[in-house]
Amino acid sequence: MEDIYHWCREGNTVQVRIWLDDTEHDLNQGDDHGFSLLHWAAKEGHYNICETLVARGARVNATNLGDDTPLHLASAHEHRDIVHLLLRHRADVNFVNEHGNTPLHYACFWGNQILAEDLIQAGASVSIANKYGHTPLEKCTGTMAKALESLAISQGQSLETVAFKDQSWLGLKTRSRDATLSRYKGINIEDLALYKKMCEESIRRTLERKMARK
């Protein structure tokens, strides 16, 4: 699995396609940080690889360990063509990562007004606050903020701030290479071990009661 992540980062379209042709390979498997192949291709701006991965069944809304979707990374690195590709394949435009940021937060932070406008027209809210109480409009300059606010109003958006809500449980985590459950939010290995002990104890007591009746 090591080489495929490298090929996606480097934009080696030929090697990626050869790898994908082996049906035993899992294109939705994540690396040590939960980055899927689509995460890396979207981050590095390799449109052709992104297009191929999506066509082959890559999960558009998969999240890495930081709850970033490929759309977060494409927006943060200002790859407009990939943003459009992901949106066409139903990427969640308002999904929040571990910091509470939506893809629009990043477009605004980097001052990319055109990309921010694209996201708003696709349904991105200008009012979602991140963990620190900042909305996307508060991440950009005055002139840009006013333009985006006007666009949002024309799209029928409310400007009332929406407080941060943890959406990590909604995300579709990439599967880890070691196939352990510990990489998935919401599943605590210690809790599972405790549950197993409780079950074993219950079985032991049941057997003891049966033996006492004999």
Coordinates of N, CA and C in Angstrom, one line a residue:
M1 N 0.8 -1.2 0.0 CA 0.0 0.0 0.0 C 0.9 1.3 0.0
E2 N 2.1 1.1 0.4 CA 2.9 2.4 0.6 C 3.0 3.2 -0.7
D3 N 3.3 2.5 -1.8 CA 3.6 3.2 -3.1 C 2.4 4.0 -3.6
I4 N 1.2 3.4 -3.4 CA 0.0 4.1 -4.0 C -0.2 5.5 -3.4
Y5 N 0.0 5.7 -2.1 CA -0.1 7.0 -1.6 C 0.9 8.0 -2.2
H6 N 2.1 7.5 -2.4 CA 3.1 8.3 -3.0 C 2.7 8.6 -4.4
W7 N 2.2 7.7 -5.2 CA 1.8 7.9 -6.6 C 0.7 9.0 -6.6
C8 N -0.2 8.9 -5.7 CA -1.3 9.9 -5.6 C -0.8 11.3 -5.3
R9 N 0.1 11.4 -4.4 CA 0.7 12.7 -4.0 C 1.5 13.2 -5.2
E10 N 2.2 12.4 -5.9 CA 3.1 12.8 -7.0 C 2.3 13.0 -8.3
G11 N 1.1 12.5 -8.4 CA 0.4 12.7 -9.6 C 0.7 11.7 -10.7
N12 N 1.1 10.5 -10.3 CA 1.5 9.4 -11.3 C 0.3 8.7 -11.7
T13 N -0.4 9.3 -12.7 CA -1.7 8.7 -13.2 C -1.6 7.3 -13.7
V14 N -0.5 7.0 -14.4 CA -0.4 5.6 -15.0 C -0.3 4.6 -13.9
Q15 N 0.6 4.8 -12.9 CA 0.8 3.8 -11.8 C -0.5 3.7 -11.0
V16 N -1.2 4.8 -10.8 CA -2.5 4.7 -10.0 C -3.5 3.9 -10.8
R17 N -3.6 4.0 -12.1 CA -4.6 3.2 -12.8 C -4.2 1.8 -12.8
I18 N -2.9 1.5 -12.9 CA -2.4 0.1 -12.9 C -2.8 -0.5 -11.6
W19 N -2.6 0.2 -10.5 CA -2.9 -0.3 -9.1 C -4.4 -0.5 -9.0
L20 N -5.2 0.4 -9.5 CA -6.6 0.3 -9.4 C -7.2 -0.9 -10.2
D21 N -6.5 -1.3 -11.2 CA -6.9 -2.4 -12.1 C -6.9 -3.7 -11.3
D22 N -6.1 -3.8 -10.2 CA -6.1 -5.0 -9.4 C -7.3 -4.9 -8.4
T23 N -8.3 -5.7 -8.7 CA -9.5 -5.6 -7.9 C -9.4 -5.9 -6.5
E24 N -8.3 -6.5 -6.1 CA -8.1 -6.8 -4.7 C -7.7 -5.6 -3.8
H25 N -7.3 -4.6 -4.5 CA -6.9 -3.4 -3.8 C -8.1 -2.6 -3.3
D26 N -7.9 -2.0 -2.1 CA -9.0 -1.2 -1.5 C -8.7 0.3 -1.7
L27 N -9.3 1.0 -2.6 CA -9.0 2.4 -2.8 C -9.5 3.3 -1.7
N28 N -10.3 2.8 -0.8 CA -10.8 3.6 0.3 C -10.1 3.4 1.6
Q29 N -9.0 2.7 1.5 CA -8.2 2.4 2.7 C -7.4 3.7 3.0
G30 N -7.3 4.0 4.3 CA -6.5 5.2 4.7 C -5.1 4.9 5.1
D31 N -4.3 5.9 5.1 CA -2.9 5.7 5.6 C -2.9 5.9 7.1
D32 N -1.7 6.1 7.6 CA -1.6 6.3 9.1 C -2.3 7.5 9.7
H33 N -2.6 8.4 8.8 CA -3.3 9.6 9.3 C -4.8 9.6 8.8
G34 N -5.2 8.5 8.2 CA -6.6 8.4 7.7 C -6.8 9.0 6.4
F35 N -5.7 9.5 5.7 CA -5.8 10.0 4.4 C -6.1 8.9 3.4
S36 N -7.2 9.0 2.6 CA -7.5 8.1 1.5 C -6.7 8.6 0.3
L37 N -6.7 7.8 -0.7 CA -6.1 8.2 -2.0 C -6.7 9.5 -2.5
L38 N -8.0 9.6 -2.4 CA -8.7 10.8 -2.8 C -8.3 12.0 -2.0
H39 N -8.1 11.8 -0.7 CA -7.6 12.9 0.1 C -6.3 13.5 -0.5
W40 N -5.4 12.6 -0.7 CA -4.0 13.0 -1.2 C -4.1 13.7 -2.6
A41 N -4.9 13.1 -3.5 CA -5.0 13.6 -4.8 C -5.6 15.0 -4.8
A42 N -6.7 15.1 -3.9 CA -7.4 16.4 -3.8 C -6.4 17.5 -3.2
K43 N -5.7 17.1 -2.2 CA -4.8 18.0 -1.6 C -3.7 18.5 -2.5
E44 N -3.1 17.6 -3.3 CA -2.0 18.0 -4.2 C -2.5 18.5 -5.6
G45 N -3.8 18.5 -5.8 CA -4.3 19.1 -7.0 C -4.2 18.3 -8.3
H46 N -4.3 17.0 -8.2 CA -4.2 16.1 -9.3 C -5.6 15.7 -9.8
Y47 N -6.1 16.6 -10.7 CA -7.5 16.4 -11.1 C -7.8 15.1 -11.8
N48 N -6.9 14.7 -12.7 CA -7.2 13.4 -13.4 C -7.2 12.2 -12.5
I49 N -6.4 12.2 -11.5 CA -6.4 11.1 -10.5 C -7.7 11.2 -9.7
C50 N -8.1 12.4 -9.3 CA -9.3 12.5 -8.5 C -10.5 12.0 -9.3
E51 N -10.5 12.4 -10.6 CA -11.6 11.9 -11.5 C -11.6 10.4 -11.6
T52 N -10.5 9.8 -11.8 CA -10.4 8.4 -11.9 C -10.8 7.7 -10.6
L53 N -10.4 8.2 -9.5 CA -10.7 7.6 -8.2 C -12.2 7.7 -7.9
V54 N -12.8 8.8 -8.2 CA -14.3 9.0 -8.0 C -15.0 8.0 -8.9
A55 N -14.6 7.9 -10.2 CA -15.2 7.0 -11.1 C -15.1 5.5 -10.7
R56 N -14.0 5.2 -10.0 CA -13.8 3.8 -9.5 C -14.5 3.5 -8.2
G57 N -15.1 4.6 -7.6 CA -15.9 4.3 -6.3 C -15.3 4.9 -5.1
A58 N -14.4 5.8 -5.2 CA -13.8 6.5 -4.0 C -14.9 7.2 -3.2
R59 N -14.8 7.1 -1.9 CA -15.8 7.8 -1.1 C -15.5 9.3 -1.0
V60 N -16.4 10.1 -1.6 CA -16.2 11.5 -1.7 C -16.2 12.2 -0.3
N61 N -17.0 11.7 0.6 CA -17.1 12.3 1.9 C -16.4 11.6 3.0
A62 N -15.4 10.7 2.7 CA -14.6 10.0 3.7 C -13.8 11.1 4.5
T63 N -13.6 10.8 5.8 CA -12.9 11.7 6.6 C -11.6 11.1 7.1
N64 N -10.6 12.0 7.3 CA -9.3 11.5 7.8 C -9.4 11.6 9.4
L65 N -8.3 11.5 10.0 CA -8.3 11.5 11.5 C -8.6 12.9 12.0
G66 N -8.4 13.9 11.2 CA -8.8 15.3 11.6 C -10.2 15.7 11.1
D67 N -10.9 14.7 10.6 CA -12.3 14.9 10.1 C -12.3 15.8 8.9
D68 N -11.2 15.9 8.1 CA -11.2 16.6 6.9 C -11.8 15.7 5.8
T69 N -12.6 16.2 4.9 CA -13.0 15.5 3.7 C -12.1 15.9 2.6
P70 N -12.1 15.2 1.5 CA -11.3 15.7 0.3 C -11.7 17.1 -0.1
L71 N -13.0 17.5 0.1 CA -13.4 18.9 -0.2 C -12.7 19.9 0.7
H72 N -12.5 19.6 1.9 CA -11.7 20.5 2.8 C -10.3 20.8 2.2
L73 N -9.7 19.7 1.8 CA -8.3 19.8 1.3 C -8.2 20.5 0.0
A74 N -9.1 20.2 -0.9 CA -9.2 20.9 -2.2 C -9.4 22.4 -2.0
S75 N -10.3 22.7 -1.1 CA -10.6 24.1 -0.8 C -9.4 24.8 -0.1
A76 N -8.8 24.2 0.8 CA -7.7 24.8 1.6 C -6.5 25.0 0.7
H77 N -6.3 24.2 -0.4 CA -5.2 24.3 -1.3 C -5.6 24.9 -2.6
E78 N -6.8 25.5 -2.6 CA -7.3 26.3 -3.7 C -7.3 25.6 -5.1
H79 N -7.7 24.3 -5.1 CA -7.8 23.6 -6.4 C -9.3 23.7 -6.8
R80 N -9.6 24.7 -7.5 CA -11.0 25.0 -7.9 C -11.6 23.9 -8.8
D81 N -10.8 23.4 -9.7 CA -11.4 22.3 -10.6 C -11.8 21.1 -9.8
I82 N -11.0 20.7 -8.8 CA -11.3 19.6 -8.0 C -12.5 19.8 -7.1
V83 N -12.6 21.0 -6.6 CA -13.7 21.4 -5.8 C -15.0 21.2 -6.6
H84 N -15.0 21.6 -7.8 CA -16.2 21.5 -8.7 C -16.4 20.0 -8.9
L85 N -15.4 19.2 -9.2 CA -15.6 17.8 -9.4 C -16.2 17.1 -8.2
L86 N -15.7 17.4 -7.0 CA -16.3 16.8 -5.8 C -17.7 17.3 -5.5
L87 N -18.0 18.5 -5.8 CA -19.4 19.0 -5.6 C -20.3 18.3 -6.6
R88 N -19.9 18.1 -7.8 CA -20.7 17.4 -8.8 C -21.0 15.9 -8.3
H89 N -20.2 15.4 -7.5 CA -20.4 14.0 -6.9 C -20.9 14.1 -5.5
R90 N -21.6 15.1 -5.2 CA -22.3 15.2 -3.9 C -21.4 15.3 -2.7
A91 N -20.3 16.0 -2.8 CA -19.5 16.3 -1.6 C -20.4 17.1 -0.6
D92 N -20.2 16.9 0.7 CA -21.0 17.6 1.7 C -20.3 19.0 1.9
V93 N -20.9 20.0 1.4 CA -20.3 21.3 1.3 C -20.2 22.0 2.7
N94 N -21.0 21.5 3.6 CA -21.0 22.1 5.0 C -20.5 21.2 6.1
F95 N -19.8 20.2 5.7 CA -19.3 19.3 6.7 C -18.2 20.0 7.5
V96 N -18.1 19.8 8.8 CA -17.1 20.5 9.6 C -16.1 19.5 10.1
N97 N -14.8 20.0 10.1 CA -13.7 19.1 10.6 C -13.5 19.2 12.1
E98 N -12.5 18.7 12.6 CA -12.3 18.7 14.1 C -12.2 20.1 14.7
H99 N -11.8 21.1 13.8 CA -11.7 22.5 14.3 C -13.1 23.2 14.1
G100 N -14.0 22.5 13.5 CA -15.3 23.2 13.2 C -15.3 23.9 11.9
N101 N -14.3 23.8 11.1 CA -14.2 24.5 9.9 C -14.9 23.8 8.7
T102 N -15.6 24.5 7.9 CA -16.1 24.0 6.7 C -15.1 24.3 5.6
P103 N -15.3 23.7 4.4 CA -14.5 24.1 3.3 C -14.5 25.6 3.0
L104 N -15.6 26.2 3.2 CA -15.8 27.7 3.0 C -14.9 28.5 3.9
H105 N -14.7 28.0 5.2 CA -13.8 28.7 6.1 C -12.4 28.8 5.4
Y106 N -11.9 27.8 4.8 CA -10.6 27.8 4.2 C -10.5 28.7 3.0
A107 N -11.5 28.6 2.2 CA -11.5 29.5 1.0 C -11.5 31.0 1.4
C108 N -12.2 31.3 2.5 CA -12.2 32.7 3.0 C -10.9 33.0 3.6
F109 N -10.3 32.1 4.4 CA -9.1 32.4 5.1 C -8.0 32.7 4.1
W110 N -8.0 32.0 3.0 CA -6.9 32.3 2.0 C -7.3 33.4 1.0
G111 N -8.4 34.0 1.2 CA -8.9 35.1 0.4 C -9.2 34.8 -1.0
N112 N -9.6 33.5 -1.3 CA -10.0 33.1 -2.6 C -11.5 33.4 -2.8
Q113 N -11.8 34.6 -3.3 CA -13.2 35.0 -3.4 C -14.0 34.1 -4.5
I114 N -13.3 33.9 -5.6 CA -14.0 33.1 -6.6 C -14.4 31.7 -6.1
L115 N -13.5 31.1 -5.4 CA -13.7 29.7 -4.9 C -14.8 29.8 -3.8
A116 N -14.7 30.8 -3.0 CA -15.7 31.0 -1.9 C -17.1 31.2 -2.5
E117 N -17.2 32.0 -3.6 CA -18.5 32.2 -4.3 C -19.0 30.9 -4.9
D118 N -18.1 30.1 -5.4 CA -18.5 28.8 -6.0 C -19.1 27.9 -4.9
L119 N -18.5 27.9 -3.7 CA -19.0 27.1 -2.6 C -20.4 27.6 -2.1
I120 N -20.5 28.9 -2.0 CA -21.8 29.5 -1.5 C -22.9 29.1 -2.5
Q121 N -22.6 29.2 -3.8 CA -23.6 28.9 -4.8 C -23.9 27.4 -4.8
A122 N -23.0 26.6 -4.2 CA -23.3 25.2 -4.1 C -24.0 24.8 -2.7
G123 N -24.3 25.9 -2.0 CA -25.0 25.7 -0.7 C -24.2 25.9 0.6
A124 N -22.9 26.3 0.4 CA -22.1 26.5 1.6 C -22.7 27.7 2.5
S125 N -22.8 27.5 3.8 CA -23.3 28.5 4.6 C -22.2 29.4 5.1
V126 N -22.6 30.7 5.1 CA -21.6 31.7 5.6 C -21.7 31.9 7.1
S127 N -22.7 31.2 7.7 CA -23.0 31.5 9.1 C -22.6 30.4 10.1
I128 N -22.0 29.3 9.6 CA -21.6 28.3 10.5 C -20.3 28.7 11.3
A129 N -20.4 28.7 12.6 CA -19.2 29.0 13.4 C -18.4 27.8 13.7
N130 N -17.1 28.0 13.7 CA -16.2 26.9 14.0 C -16.1 26.8 15.6
K131 N -15.1 26.0 16.0 CA -15.0 25.8 17.5 C -14.7 27.0 18.2
Y132 N -14.1 28.0 17.5 CA -13.6 29.2 18.1 C -14.6 30.4 18.0
G133 N -15.8 30.0 17.4 CA -16.8 31.0 17.2 C -16.7 31.9 16.0
H134 N -15.9 31.5 15.1 CA -15.7 32.3 13.9 C -16.4 31.7 12.7
T135 N -17.2 32.5 12.0 CA -17.8 32.1 10.8 C -16.9 32.4 9.6
P136 N -17.2 31.8 8.4 CA -16.4 32.0 7.3 C -16.2 33.5 6.9
L137 N -17.3 34.3 7.1 CA -17.2 35.7 6.8 C -16.2 36.5 7.7
E138 N -16.0 35.9 8.9 CA -15.0 36.6 9.8 C -13.6 36.1 9.5
K139 N -13.4 35.2 8.5 CA -12.1 34.8 8.1 C -11.5 35.5 6.9
C140 N -12.3 36.4 6.3 CA -11.8 37.2 5.1 C -11.9 38.7 5.3
T141 N -11.4 39.4 4.4 CA -11.3 40.8 4.5 C -12.7 41.5 4.3
G142 N -12.7 42.8 4.7 CA -14.0 43.5 4.7 C -14.7 43.5 3.3
T143 N -13.9 43.8 2.3 CA -14.5 43.9 0.9 C -15.1 42.5 0.5
M144 N -14.3 41.5 0.7 CA -14.6 40.2 0.3 C -15.8 39.7 1.2
A145 N -15.8 40.0 2.4 CA -16.8 39.6 3.3 C -18.2 40.2 2.9
K146 N -18.2 41.4 2.5 CA -19.4 42.1 2.1 C -19.9 41.5 0.8
A147 N -19.1 41.2 -0.1 CA -19.5 40.6 -1.4 C -20.1 39.2 -1.1
L148 N -19.4 38.4 -0.3 CA -20.0 37.1 0.0 C -21.3 37.1 0.8
E149 N -21.4 38.1 1.7 CA -22.6 38.3 2.5 C -23.8 38.6 1.5
S150 N -23.5 39.5 0.6 CA -24.6 39.8 -0.4 C -25.0 38.6 -1.2
L151 N -24.0 37.8 -1.6 CA -24.3 36.6 -2.4 C -25.1 35.6 -1.6
A152 N -24.7 35.5 -0.3 CA -25.4 34.5 0.5 C -26.9 35.0 0.7
I153 N -27.1 36.3 0.9 CA -28.5 36.8 1.0 C -29.3 36.5 -0.3
S154 N -28.6 36.8 -1.4 CA -29.3 36.5 -2.7 C -29.6 35.0 -2.9
Q155 N -28.9 34.2 -2.2 CA -29.2 32.7 -2.3 C -30.2 32.3 -1.2
G156 N -30.7 33.3 -0.5 CA -31.7 33.0 0.5 C -31.2 32.5 1.9
Q157 N -29.9 32.7 2.1 CA -29.3 32.3 3.4 C -29.7 33.3 4.5
S158 N -29.8 32.7 5.7 CA -29.9 33.5 6.9 C -28.5 33.8 7.4
L159 N -28.3 35.0 8.0 CA -27.0 35.4 8.5 C -26.9 35.2 10.0
E160 N -27.9 34.6 10.6 CA -27.8 34.3 12.0 C -26.8 33.2 12.2
T161 N -25.9 33.4 13.2 CA -24.8 32.5 13.4 C -25.3 31.1 13.9
V162 N -24.7 30.1 13.3 CA -25.0 28.7 13.7 C -23.9 28.2 14.5
A163 N -24.2 27.9 15.8 CA -23.2 27.4 16.7 C -22.5 26.1 16.3
F164 N -21.3 25.9 16.7 CA -20.5 24.7 16.3 C -21.2 23.5 16.9
K165 N -21.3 22.4 16.0 CA -21.8 21.1 16.4 C -20.8 20.1 16.0
D166 N -20.5 19.2 16.9 CA -19.5 18.1 16.5 C -20.2 17.2 15.5
Q167 N -19.7 17.1 14.3 CA -20.2 16.2 13.3 C -19.4 15.0 13.0
S168 N -18.4 14.7 13.9 CA -17.4 13.6 13.6 C -18.1 12.3 13.5
W169 N -19.2 12.1 14.3 CA -19.9 10.9 14.2 C -20.6 10.6 12.9
L170 N -20.8 11.7 12.1 CA -21.5 11.6 10.8 C -20.5 11.2 9.7
G171 N -19.2 11.4 10.0 CA -18.2 11.2 8.9 C -18.0 9.7 8.7
L172 N -17.6 9.4 7.5 CA -17.3 8.0 7.1 C -15.7 7.9 7.1
K173 N -15.2 7.3 8.3 CA -13.8 7.2 8.4 C -13.2 6.2 7.4
T174 N -12.0 6.6 6.9 CA -11.3 5.6 6.1 C -10.9 4.4 6.9
R175 N -10.9 3.3 6.3 CA -10.4 2.1 7.0 C -8.9 2.1 7.1
S176 N -8.5 1.7 8.3 CA -7.0 1.7 8.5 C -6.4 0.5 7.8
R177 N -5.1 0.6 7.6 CA -4.3 -0.5 6.9 C -4.2 -1.7 7.9
D178 N -4.2 -1.4 9.2 CA -4.0 -2.6 10.1 C -5.4 -3.1 10.6
A179 N -6.5 -2.5 10.0 CA -7.8 -3.0 10.2 C -8.3 -3.0 11.7
T180 N -7.6 -2.2 12.5 CA -8.0 -2.1 13.9 C -9.2 -1.1 14.1
L181 N -10.0 -1.3 15.1 CA -11.1 -0.4 15.4 C -10.7 0.9 16.0
S182 N -9.5 1.0 16.6 CA -9.1 2.1 17.3 C -9.0 3.4 16.5
R183 N -9.0 3.3 15.2 CA -8.9 4.4 14.3 C -10.2 5.1 14.0
Y184 N -11.3 4.5 14.5 CA -12.6 5.0 14.2 C -13.2 5.7 15.4
K185 N -13.6 7.0 15.2 CA -14.1 7.7 16.3 C -15.4 7.1 16.7
G186 N -15.6 7.2 18.0 CA -16.9 6.6 18.6 C -16.7 5.2 19.1
I187 N -15.6 4.5 18.8 CA -15.4 3.2 19.2 C -14.1 3.2 20.0
N188 N -14.3 2.9 21.3 CA -13.2 2.9 22.3 C -12.8 1.4 22.6
I189 N -11.6 1.1 22.3 CA -11.1 -0.3 22.5 C -11.2 -0.7 23.9
E190 N -10.9 0.3 24.9 CA -11.0 -0.1 26.3 C -12.4 -0.4 26.7
D191 N -13.4 0.3 26.1 CA -14.8 0.0 26.4 C -15.2 -1.4 25.9
L192 N -14.7 -1.7 24.7 CA -14.9 -3.0 24.2 C -14.3 -4.1 25.0
A193 N -13.2 -3.9 25.6 CA -12.5 -4.9 26.4 C -13.3 -5.0 27.7
L194 N -13.8 -3.9 28.3 CA -14.6 -3.9 29.5 C -15.9 -4.7 29.2
Y195 N -16.5 -4.5 28.1 CA -17.8 -5.1 27.7 C -17.5 -6.7 27.6
K196 N -16.4 -7.0 27.1 CA -16.0 -8.4 27.0 C -15.9 -9.1 28.3
K197 N -15.2 -8.4 29.3 CA -15.1 -8.9 30.6 C -16.4 -9.0 31.3
M198 N -17.3 -8.1 31.1 CA -18.6 -8.1 31.7 C -19.4 -9.4 31.2
C199 N -19.3 -9.6 29.9 CA -19.9 -10.8 29.3 C -19.4 -12.1 29.9
E200 N -18.0 -12.1 30.0 CA -17.4 -13.3 30.6 C -17.8 -13.6 32.0
E201 N -17.9 -12.5 32.8 CA -18.3 -12.6 34.2 C -19.7 -13.1 34.3
S202 N -20.6 -12.6 33.4 CA -22.0 -13.0 33.4 C -22.1 -14.5 33.1
I203 N -21.3 -14.9 32.1 CA -21.4 -16.3 31.8 C -20.9 -17.2 32.9
R204 N -19.8 -16.7 33.6 CA -19.2 -17.5 34.7 C -20.3 -17.6 35.8
R205 N -21.0 -16.5 36.1 CA -22.0 -16.6 37.2 C -23.1 -17.5 36.8
T206 N -23.5 -17.5 35.6 CA -24.6 -18.3 35.1 C -24.2 -19.8 35.3
L207 N -23.0 -20.1 34.9 CA -22.5 -21.5 35.0 C -22.4 -21.9 36.5
E208 N -22.0 -21.0 37.4 CA -21.9 -21.3 38.8 C -23.3 -21.6 39.4
R209 N -24.3 -20.8 39.0 CA -25.7 -21.1 39.5 C -26.2 -22.4 39.0
K210 N -25.9 -22.8 37.7 CA -26.3 -24.1 37.2 C -25.6 -25.2 38.0
M211 N -24.4 -25.0 38.3 CA -23.6 -26.1 39.0 C -24.2 -26.2 40.4
A212 N -24.6 -25.1 41.0 CA -25.1 -25.1 42.4 C -26.4 -25.9 42.5
R213 N -27.2 -25.8 41.4 CA -28.5 -26.5 41.4 C -28.4 -28.0 41.3
K214 N -27.3 -28.5 40.8 CA -27.1 -29.9 40.6 C -26.8 -30.7 41.9

